[in-house]
Coordinates of C-alpha atoms in Angstrom, one line a residue:
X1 CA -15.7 -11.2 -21.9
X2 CA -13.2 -9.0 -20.5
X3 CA -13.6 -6.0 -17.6
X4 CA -10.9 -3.7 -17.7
X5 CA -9.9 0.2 -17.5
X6 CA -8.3 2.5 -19.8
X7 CA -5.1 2.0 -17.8
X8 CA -5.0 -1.3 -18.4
X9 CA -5.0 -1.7 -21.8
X10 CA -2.9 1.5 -22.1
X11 CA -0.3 -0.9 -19.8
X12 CA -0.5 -4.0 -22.2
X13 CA 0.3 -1.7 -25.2
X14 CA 3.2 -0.4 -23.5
X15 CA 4.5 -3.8 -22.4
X16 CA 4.6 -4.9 -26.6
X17 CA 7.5 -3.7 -28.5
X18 CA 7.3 -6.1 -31.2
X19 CA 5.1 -8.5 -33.1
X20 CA 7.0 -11.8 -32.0
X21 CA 5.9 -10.8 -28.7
X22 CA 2.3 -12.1 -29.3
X23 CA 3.3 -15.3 -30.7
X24 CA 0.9 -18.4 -30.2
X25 CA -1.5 -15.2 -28.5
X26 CA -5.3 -15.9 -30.1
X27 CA -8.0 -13.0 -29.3
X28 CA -10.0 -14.1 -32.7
X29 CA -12.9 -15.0 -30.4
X30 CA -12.6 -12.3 -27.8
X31 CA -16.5 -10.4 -28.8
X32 CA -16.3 -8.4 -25.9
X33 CA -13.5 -6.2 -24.3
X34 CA -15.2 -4.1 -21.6
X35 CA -13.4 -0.8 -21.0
X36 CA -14.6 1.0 -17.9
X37 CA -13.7 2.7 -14.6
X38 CA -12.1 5.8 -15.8
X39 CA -12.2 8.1 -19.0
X40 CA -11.7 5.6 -22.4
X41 CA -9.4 7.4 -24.6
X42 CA -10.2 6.8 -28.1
X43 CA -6.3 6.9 -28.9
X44 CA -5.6 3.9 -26.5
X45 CA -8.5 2.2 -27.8
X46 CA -7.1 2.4 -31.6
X47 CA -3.4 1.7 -30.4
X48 CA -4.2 -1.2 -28.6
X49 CA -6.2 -2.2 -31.8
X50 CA -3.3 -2.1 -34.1
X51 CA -0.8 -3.7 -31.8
X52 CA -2.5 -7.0 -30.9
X53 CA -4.7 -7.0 -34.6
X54 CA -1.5 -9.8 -35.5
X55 CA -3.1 -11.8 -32.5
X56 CA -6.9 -11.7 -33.9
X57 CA -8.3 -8.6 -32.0
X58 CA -11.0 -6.9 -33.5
X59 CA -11.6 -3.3 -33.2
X60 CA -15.3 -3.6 -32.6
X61 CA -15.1 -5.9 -29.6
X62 CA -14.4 -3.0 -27.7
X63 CA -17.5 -1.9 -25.9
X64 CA -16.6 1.2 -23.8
X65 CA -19.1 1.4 -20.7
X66 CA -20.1 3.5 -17.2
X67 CA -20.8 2.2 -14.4
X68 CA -20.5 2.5 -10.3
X69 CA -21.3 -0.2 -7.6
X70 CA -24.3 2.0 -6.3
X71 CA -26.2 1.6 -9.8
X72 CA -25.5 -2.2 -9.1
X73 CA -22.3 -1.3 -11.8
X74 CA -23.5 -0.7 -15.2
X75 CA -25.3 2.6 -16.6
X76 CA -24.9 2.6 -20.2
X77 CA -22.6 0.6 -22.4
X78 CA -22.4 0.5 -26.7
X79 CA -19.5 -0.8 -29.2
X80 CA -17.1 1.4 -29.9
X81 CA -17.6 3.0 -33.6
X82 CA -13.5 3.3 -34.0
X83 CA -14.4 7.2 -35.0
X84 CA -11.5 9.5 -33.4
X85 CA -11.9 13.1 -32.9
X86 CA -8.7 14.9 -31.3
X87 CA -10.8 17.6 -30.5
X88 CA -12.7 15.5 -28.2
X89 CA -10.8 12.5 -26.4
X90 CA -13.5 11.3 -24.8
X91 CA -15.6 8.1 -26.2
X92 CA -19.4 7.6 -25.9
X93 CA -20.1 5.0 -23.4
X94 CA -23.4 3.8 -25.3
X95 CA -27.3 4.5 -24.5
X96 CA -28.1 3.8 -20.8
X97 CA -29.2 0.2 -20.0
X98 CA -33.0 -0.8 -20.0
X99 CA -34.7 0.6 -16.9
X100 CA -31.5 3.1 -16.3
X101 CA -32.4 6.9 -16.3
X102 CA -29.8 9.5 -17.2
X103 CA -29.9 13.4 -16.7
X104 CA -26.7 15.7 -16.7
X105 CA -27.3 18.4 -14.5
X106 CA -25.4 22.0 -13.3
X107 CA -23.8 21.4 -10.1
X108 CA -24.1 24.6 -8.9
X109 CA -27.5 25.2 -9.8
X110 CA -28.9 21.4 -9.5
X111 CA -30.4 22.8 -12.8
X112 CA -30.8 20.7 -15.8
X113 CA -28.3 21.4 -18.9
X114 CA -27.2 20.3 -22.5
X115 CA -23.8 20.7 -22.1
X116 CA -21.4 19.1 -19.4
X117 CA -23.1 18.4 -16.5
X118 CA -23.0 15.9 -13.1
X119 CA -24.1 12.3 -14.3
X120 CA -27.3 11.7 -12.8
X121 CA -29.1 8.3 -12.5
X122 CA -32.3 6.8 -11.7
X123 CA -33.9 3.7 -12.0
X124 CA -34.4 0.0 -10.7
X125 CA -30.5 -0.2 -10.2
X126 CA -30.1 2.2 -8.0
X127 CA -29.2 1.7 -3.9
X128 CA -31.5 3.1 -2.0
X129 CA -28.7 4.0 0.5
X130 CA -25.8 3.2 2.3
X131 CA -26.4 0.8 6.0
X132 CA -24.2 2.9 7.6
X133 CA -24.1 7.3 7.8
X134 CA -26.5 9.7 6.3
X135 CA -26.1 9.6 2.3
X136 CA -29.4 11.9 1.8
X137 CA -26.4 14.3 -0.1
X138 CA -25.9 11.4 -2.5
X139 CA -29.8 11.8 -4.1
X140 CA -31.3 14.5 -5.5
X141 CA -34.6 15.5 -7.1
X142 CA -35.6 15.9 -10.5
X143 CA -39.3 16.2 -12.2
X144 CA -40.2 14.0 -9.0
X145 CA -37.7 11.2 -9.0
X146 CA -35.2 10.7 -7.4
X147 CA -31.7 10.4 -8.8
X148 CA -28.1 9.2 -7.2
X149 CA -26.1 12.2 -7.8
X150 CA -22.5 10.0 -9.0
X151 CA -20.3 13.2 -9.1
X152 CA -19.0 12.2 -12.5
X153 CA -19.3 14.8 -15.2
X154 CA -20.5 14.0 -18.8
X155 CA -22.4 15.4 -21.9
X156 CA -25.2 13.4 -23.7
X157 CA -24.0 12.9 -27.7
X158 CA -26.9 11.5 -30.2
X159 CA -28.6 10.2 -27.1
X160 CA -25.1 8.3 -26.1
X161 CA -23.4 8.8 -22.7
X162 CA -19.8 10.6 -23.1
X163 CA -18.0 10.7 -19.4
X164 CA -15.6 13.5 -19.0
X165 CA -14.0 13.2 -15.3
X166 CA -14.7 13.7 -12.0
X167 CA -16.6 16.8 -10.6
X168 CA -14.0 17.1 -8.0
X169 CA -11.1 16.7 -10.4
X170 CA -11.9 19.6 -12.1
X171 CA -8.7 22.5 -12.3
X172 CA -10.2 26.0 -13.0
X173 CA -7.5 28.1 -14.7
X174 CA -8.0 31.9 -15.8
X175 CA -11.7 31.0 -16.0
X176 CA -11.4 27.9 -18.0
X177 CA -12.4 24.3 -16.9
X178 CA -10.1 21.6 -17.4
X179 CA -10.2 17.5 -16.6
X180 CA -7.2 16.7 -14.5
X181 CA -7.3 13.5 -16.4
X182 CA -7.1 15.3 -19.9
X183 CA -3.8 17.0 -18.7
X184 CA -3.0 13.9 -17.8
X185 CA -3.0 12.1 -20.9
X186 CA -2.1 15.0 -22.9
X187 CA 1.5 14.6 -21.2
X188 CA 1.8 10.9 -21.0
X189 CA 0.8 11.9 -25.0
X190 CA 3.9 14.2 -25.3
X191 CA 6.3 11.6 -23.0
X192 CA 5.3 8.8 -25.3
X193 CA 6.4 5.1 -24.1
X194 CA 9.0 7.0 -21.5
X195 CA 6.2 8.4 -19.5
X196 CA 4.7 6.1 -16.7
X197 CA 2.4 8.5 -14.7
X198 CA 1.0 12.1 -14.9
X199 CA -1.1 13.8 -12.2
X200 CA -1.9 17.8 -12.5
X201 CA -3.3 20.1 -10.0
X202 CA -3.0 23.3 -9.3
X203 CA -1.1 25.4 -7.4
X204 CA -2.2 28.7 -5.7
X205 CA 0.2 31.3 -5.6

């Protein structure tokens, strides 16, 4: 078992520019490559798939997954299904875990919704709290649970968990919602191996 983010793997693809690179490099019995801790892009998923397949690395190892430390880490987690859609780069992160409760809800209106929505979670994993400051603004209510409001945004797909990016990373342009993190990758997309970083924000004029 492995645990690492998108970044990372994105980082060990870059670092290959040929096969001879991986010489005496086995991953034949690697079952489980954990990708977690920021938006999984299917793209860098299927890249870094190709490039080390010479070493033994099997697509469905990966097993894309959300987590924080106040759910004691993990939320939901499932194998990646190697399925790429460029009109959504964002990759299920599985069912939640047994016990683990999941509701997406409107921020503004704390009101339940089937699209995006703030990642909610309940359940035996949770932290009750923080030992030191108020973090009442953490939890909210829903149907008489409680829930640990992450500030992550996601949509539920076929019951699966599909993160989209931080509430707060959010750019509102002409009306329209966009994930700093998917104008992000777009560019790094566009720069190709010459492109090392991306941030985007916006700037009032």
């Amino acid at each position: 078992m492995l645990f690492r983010s998108n970044f990372a793997y994105e980082l060990c693809v870059r670092r290959v520019h040929h096969p001879d690179q991986l010489a005496g490099l086995d991953l034949s019995r690697w079952q489980v490559a954990f990708n977690g801790g920021e938006t999984v892009r299917a793209h860098t998923l299927a890249r870094f798939a190709k490039t080390f397949a010479p070493a033994g690395f099997r697509p469905e190892a990966f097993l894309p997954c959300y987590g924080l430390a106040e759910a004691t880490l993990i939320v939901s987690a499932g194998h990646w299904s190697g399925h790429i859609d460029d009109r959504d780069p964002a990759v299920s992160c599985g069912a939640p875990v047994t016990g683990q409760r999941v509701a997406l809800i409107e921020p503004e209106r704390l009101m339940p919704t089937d699209g995006e929505g703030e990642i909610w979670v309940a359940g035996p994993h949770v932290t009750d709290g923080y030992l030191s400051g108020d973090s009442s603004e953490l939890f909210g209510e829903l149907d008489g649970t409680r829930y640990l409001r992450t500030g992550d945004l996601g949509r539920l797909r076929d019951g699966e968990l599909v993160p989209t990016g931080r509430a707060k990373d959010v750019i509102v342009f002409r009306g329209v919602n966009y994930h700093a993190a998917d104008v992000e990758a777009a560019a790094l997309e566009a720069a190709g191996r010459t492109g090392r970083t991306a941030a985007a924000f916006l700037l009032e004029s």
